[in-house]
XYZ file of C-alpha atoms in Angstrom:
317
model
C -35.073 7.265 60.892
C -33.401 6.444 57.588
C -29.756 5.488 57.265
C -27.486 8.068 56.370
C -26.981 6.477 52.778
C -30.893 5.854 51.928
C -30.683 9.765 52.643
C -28.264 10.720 49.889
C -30.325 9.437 47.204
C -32.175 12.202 45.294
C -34.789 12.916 43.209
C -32.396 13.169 40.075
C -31.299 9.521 40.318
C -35.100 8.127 41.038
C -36.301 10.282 37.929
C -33.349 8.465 35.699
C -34.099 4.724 37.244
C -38.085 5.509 36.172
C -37.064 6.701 32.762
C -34.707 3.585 32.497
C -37.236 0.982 33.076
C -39.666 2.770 30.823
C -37.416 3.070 27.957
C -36.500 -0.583 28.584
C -32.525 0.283 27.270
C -29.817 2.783 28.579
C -29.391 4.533 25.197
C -33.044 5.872 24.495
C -33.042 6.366 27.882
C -30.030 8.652 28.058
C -31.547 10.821 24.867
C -34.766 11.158 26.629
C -33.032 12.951 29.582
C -30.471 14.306 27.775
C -27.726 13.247 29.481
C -24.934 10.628 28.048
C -24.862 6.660 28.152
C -22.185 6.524 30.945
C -23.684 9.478 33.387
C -26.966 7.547 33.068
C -25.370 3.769 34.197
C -23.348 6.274 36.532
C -26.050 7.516 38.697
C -27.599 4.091 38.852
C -25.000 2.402 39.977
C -24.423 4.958 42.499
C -28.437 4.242 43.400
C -27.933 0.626 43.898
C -24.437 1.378 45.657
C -26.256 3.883 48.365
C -29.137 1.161 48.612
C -27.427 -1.608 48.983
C -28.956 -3.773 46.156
C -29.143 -4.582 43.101
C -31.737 -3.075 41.092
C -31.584 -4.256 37.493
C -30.071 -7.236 35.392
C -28.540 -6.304 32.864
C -27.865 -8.394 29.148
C -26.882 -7.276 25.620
C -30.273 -6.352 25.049
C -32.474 -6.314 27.806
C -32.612 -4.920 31.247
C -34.952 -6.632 34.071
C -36.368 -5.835 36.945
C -34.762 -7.703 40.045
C -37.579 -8.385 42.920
C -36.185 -5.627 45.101
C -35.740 -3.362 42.106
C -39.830 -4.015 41.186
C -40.325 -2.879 44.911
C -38.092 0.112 44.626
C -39.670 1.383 41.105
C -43.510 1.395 42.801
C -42.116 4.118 45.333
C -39.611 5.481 42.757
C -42.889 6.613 40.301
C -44.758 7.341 43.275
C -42.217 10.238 44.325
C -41.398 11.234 40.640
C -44.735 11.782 40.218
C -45.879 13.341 42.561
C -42.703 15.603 42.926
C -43.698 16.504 38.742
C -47.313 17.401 40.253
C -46.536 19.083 43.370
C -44.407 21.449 41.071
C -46.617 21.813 38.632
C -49.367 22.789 41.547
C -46.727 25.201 42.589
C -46.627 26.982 39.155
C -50.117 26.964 38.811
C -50.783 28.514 42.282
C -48.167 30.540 41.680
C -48.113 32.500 38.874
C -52.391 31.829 38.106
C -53.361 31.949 41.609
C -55.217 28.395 41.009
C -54.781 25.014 42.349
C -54.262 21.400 40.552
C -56.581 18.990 40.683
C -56.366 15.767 39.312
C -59.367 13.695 38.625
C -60.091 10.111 37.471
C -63.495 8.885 36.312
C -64.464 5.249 34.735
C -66.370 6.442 31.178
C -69.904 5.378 32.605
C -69.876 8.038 35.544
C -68.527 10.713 33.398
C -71.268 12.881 33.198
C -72.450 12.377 36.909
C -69.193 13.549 37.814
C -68.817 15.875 35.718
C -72.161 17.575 37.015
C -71.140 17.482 40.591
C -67.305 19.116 39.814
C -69.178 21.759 37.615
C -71.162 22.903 40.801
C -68.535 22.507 43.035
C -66.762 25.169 41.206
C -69.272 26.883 41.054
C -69.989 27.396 44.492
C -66.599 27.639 45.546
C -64.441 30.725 46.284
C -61.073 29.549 45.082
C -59.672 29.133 41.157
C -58.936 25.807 40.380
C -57.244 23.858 37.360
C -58.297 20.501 36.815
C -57.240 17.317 34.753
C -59.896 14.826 33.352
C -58.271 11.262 33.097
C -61.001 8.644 31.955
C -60.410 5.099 31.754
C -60.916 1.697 33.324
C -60.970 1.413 36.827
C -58.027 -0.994 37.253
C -56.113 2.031 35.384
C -57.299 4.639 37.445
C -56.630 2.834 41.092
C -53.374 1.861 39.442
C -52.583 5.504 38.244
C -53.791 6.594 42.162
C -51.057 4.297 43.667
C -48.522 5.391 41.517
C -48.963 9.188 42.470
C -50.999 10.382 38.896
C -54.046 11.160 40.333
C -55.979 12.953 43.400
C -58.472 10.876 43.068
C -60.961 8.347 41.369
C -64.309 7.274 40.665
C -64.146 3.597 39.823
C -66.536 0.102 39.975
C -64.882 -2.114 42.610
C -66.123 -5.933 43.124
C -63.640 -6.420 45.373
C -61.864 -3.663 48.075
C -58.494 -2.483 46.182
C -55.450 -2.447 48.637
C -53.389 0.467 49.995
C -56.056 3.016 49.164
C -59.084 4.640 50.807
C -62.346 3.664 49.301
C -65.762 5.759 50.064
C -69.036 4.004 48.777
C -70.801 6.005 46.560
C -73.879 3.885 45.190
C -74.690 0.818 43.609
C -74.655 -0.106 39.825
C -77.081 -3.042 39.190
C -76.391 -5.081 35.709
C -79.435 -4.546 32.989
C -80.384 -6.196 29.971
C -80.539 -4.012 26.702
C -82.845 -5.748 24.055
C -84.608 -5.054 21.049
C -88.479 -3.326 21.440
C -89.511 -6.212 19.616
C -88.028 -8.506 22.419
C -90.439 -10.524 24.726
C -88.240 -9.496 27.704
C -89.110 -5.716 26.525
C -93.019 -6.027 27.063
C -92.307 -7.926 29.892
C -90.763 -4.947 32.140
C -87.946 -6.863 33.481
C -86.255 -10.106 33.336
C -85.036 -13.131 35.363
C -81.333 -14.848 34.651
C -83.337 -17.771 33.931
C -84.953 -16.024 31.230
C -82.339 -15.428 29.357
C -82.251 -19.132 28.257
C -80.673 -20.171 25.650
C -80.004 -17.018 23.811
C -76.497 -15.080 23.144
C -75.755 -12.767 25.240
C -72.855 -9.523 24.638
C -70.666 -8.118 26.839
C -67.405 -5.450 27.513
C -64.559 -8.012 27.535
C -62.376 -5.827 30.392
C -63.718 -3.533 33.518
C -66.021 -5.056 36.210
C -68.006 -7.026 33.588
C -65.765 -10.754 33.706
C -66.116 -10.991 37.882
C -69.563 -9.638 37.287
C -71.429 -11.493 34.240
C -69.215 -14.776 34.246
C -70.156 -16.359 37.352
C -73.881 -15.311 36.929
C -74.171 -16.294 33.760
C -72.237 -19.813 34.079
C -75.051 -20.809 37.238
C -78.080 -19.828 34.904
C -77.051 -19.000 30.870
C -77.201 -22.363 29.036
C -76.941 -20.715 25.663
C -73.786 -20.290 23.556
C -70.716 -18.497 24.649
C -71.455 -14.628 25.229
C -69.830 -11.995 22.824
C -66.993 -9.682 24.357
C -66.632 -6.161 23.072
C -64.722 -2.757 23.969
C -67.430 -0.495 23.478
C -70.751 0.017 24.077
C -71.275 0.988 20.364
C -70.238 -2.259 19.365
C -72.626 -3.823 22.254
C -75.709 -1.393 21.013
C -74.909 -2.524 16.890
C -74.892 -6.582 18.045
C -78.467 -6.019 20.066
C -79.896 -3.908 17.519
C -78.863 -6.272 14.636
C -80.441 -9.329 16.605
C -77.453 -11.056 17.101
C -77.614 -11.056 21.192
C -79.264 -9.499 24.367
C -76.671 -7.025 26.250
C -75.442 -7.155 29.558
C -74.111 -4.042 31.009
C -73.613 -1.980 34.023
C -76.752 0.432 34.228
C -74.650 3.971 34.289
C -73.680 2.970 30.632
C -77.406 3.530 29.774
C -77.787 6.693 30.653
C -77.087 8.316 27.784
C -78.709 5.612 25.564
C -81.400 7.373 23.314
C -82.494 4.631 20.937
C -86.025 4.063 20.191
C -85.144 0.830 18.855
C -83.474 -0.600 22.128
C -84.952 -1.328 25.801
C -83.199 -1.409 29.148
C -84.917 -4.289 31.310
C -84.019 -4.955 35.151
C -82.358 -7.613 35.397
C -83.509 -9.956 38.627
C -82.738 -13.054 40.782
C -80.052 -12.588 41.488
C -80.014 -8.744 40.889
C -75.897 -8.056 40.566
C -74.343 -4.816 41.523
C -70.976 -3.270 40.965
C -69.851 -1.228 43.536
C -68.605 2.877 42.398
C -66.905 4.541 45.154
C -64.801 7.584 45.663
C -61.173 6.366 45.790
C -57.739 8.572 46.770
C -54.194 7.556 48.576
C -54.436 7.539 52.633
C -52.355 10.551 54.457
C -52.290 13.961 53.749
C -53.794 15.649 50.553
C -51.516 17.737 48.602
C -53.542 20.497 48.421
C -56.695 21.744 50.366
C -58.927 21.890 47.528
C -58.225 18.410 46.771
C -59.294 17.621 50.362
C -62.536 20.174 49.517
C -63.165 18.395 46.175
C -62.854 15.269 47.719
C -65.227 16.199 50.435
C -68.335 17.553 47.925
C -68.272 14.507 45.565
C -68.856 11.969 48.980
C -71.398 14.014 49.905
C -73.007 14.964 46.360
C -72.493 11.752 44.307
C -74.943 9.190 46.616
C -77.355 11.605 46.265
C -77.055 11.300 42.292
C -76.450 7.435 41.887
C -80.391 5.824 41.721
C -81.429 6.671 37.458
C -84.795 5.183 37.253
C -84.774 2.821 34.340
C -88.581 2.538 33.115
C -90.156 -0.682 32.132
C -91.004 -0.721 28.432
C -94.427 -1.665 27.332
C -95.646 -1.916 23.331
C -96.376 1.063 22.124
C -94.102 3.250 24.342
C -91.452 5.693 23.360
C -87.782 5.240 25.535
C -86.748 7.508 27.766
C -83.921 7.836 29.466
């Protein structure tokens, strides 16, 4: 049981100590909440009084983070956000008769997930309101820690602490050349050959712990090409400039006749995508529903045949 102290803190004083540390300086931070410079060093030295630590240093123009106060602010946005959510769940319920939902996907599983929510609602008996949040998966599992999200459909190479991780399917690496390409009339390729020649890839995501290592035992050519978006990746292989190397669910949606996905073999490479969401209790049912559908629906959706390109044929994918 918690000391008496630790009890009297409240959710007032954690949402000013998040603000704080975001603003970075007591006076924007006071605007932002509207209160004054003094009640806002007030209530935090009250917080650090009732804790019994010191939270913050404080300079002329800086504030930072003491060791125990970088523990405290991890639970501190985990409450103030979820507190924001659960009320805004209560509104929502309330006066729409719908629940919240908040969902993360990673940009290359978009449309898969997507899909499945679509006929989850569909089939369902109860009104729902979701949020879409898409971005990289060290975002998302960061943004499920900290209380912003249900839940998450992210590439993993490696399990991601504190959370609850359900293996959805398997997301080999490809090649993307040009049709004119001797790997393309070939049907698939071999890290070996790849040779000598440049290859492109997304500088941030699964693609460093992925690419890298394969690359360094079996790539002898010069240093690869790192890009944000796939755009960019498609322009570089198109132009001539390099081969791409990409997760397969980017190339889904690819509909170039002038480009080729190849298999990529020996060693074939996978990224894991799982289903990801905080341990305990769900905040609301149809989260736990939601949650449910896409473990059992998404497997069934993650193997996209990618077709090996002969001369003379049209891609399809």
């Amino acid at each position: 049981m918690a000391a008496l102290p630790l009890r009297a803190l409240t959710m007032r004083q954690l949402q000013f100590f998040s603000v704080l540390v975001e603003e970075g300086q007591f006076g924007r931070a006071a605007r932002r909440l509207a209160i004054t410079q003094p009640a806002l060093s007030n209530a935090i030295k009250q917080m650090e009084k009732l804790l019994g630590a010191e939270l913050l240093t404080r300079s002329t123009h800086s504030l930072e983070l003491t060791p125990v106060g970088a523990e405290v602010l991890a639970r501190t946005d985990f409450l103030v956000n979820t507190f924001e959510v659960a009320l805004r769940d209560i509104e929502s319920t309330v006066q729409r008769g719908r629940a919240f939902v908040r969902v993360g996907v990673i940009p290359s599983a978009s449309a898969r997930v997507a899909a499945a929510v679509s006929e989850f609602l569909a089939n369902g008996q109860r009104e729902v309101e979701l949020a879409w949040r898409d971005a990289p998966s060290t975002t998302l599992l960061a943004e499920l820690r900290s209380g912003q999200l249900d839940m998450a459909v992210a590439a993993i190479t490696e399990p991601p602490g504190g959370l609850t991780c359900i293996d959805l399917f398997r997301d080999p690496l490809v090649l993307v050349v040009r049709r004119d390409h001797a790997l393309a009339a070939a049907g698939d390729a071999t890290w070996e050959a790849i040779g000598r020649e440049r290859l492109v890839l997304f500088e941030s995501g699964s693609m460093p712990a992925l690419g890298n290592p394969a690359r360094a035992q079996f790539a002898q050519g010069a240093q690869p090409y790192h890009v944000s978006y796939s755009e960019t990746l498609y322009a570089l292989v198109r132009s001539g400039q390099a081969l791409g190397l990409m997760p397969r669910l980017y190339t889904s949606s690819l509909r170039d006749p002038e480009l080729v996905v190849v298999p990529l073999l020996k060693p074939r490479i996978e990224r894991r995508v799982v289903l990801a969401y905080m341990p305990g209790p769900m905040r609301n049912v149809v989260a736990q529903e939601l949650i449910a559908y896409l473990r059992d629906k998404l497997p069934q959706a993650g193997e996209v045949t990618v077709r090996r390109m002969t001369k003379g044929t049209r891609a399809r994918r």
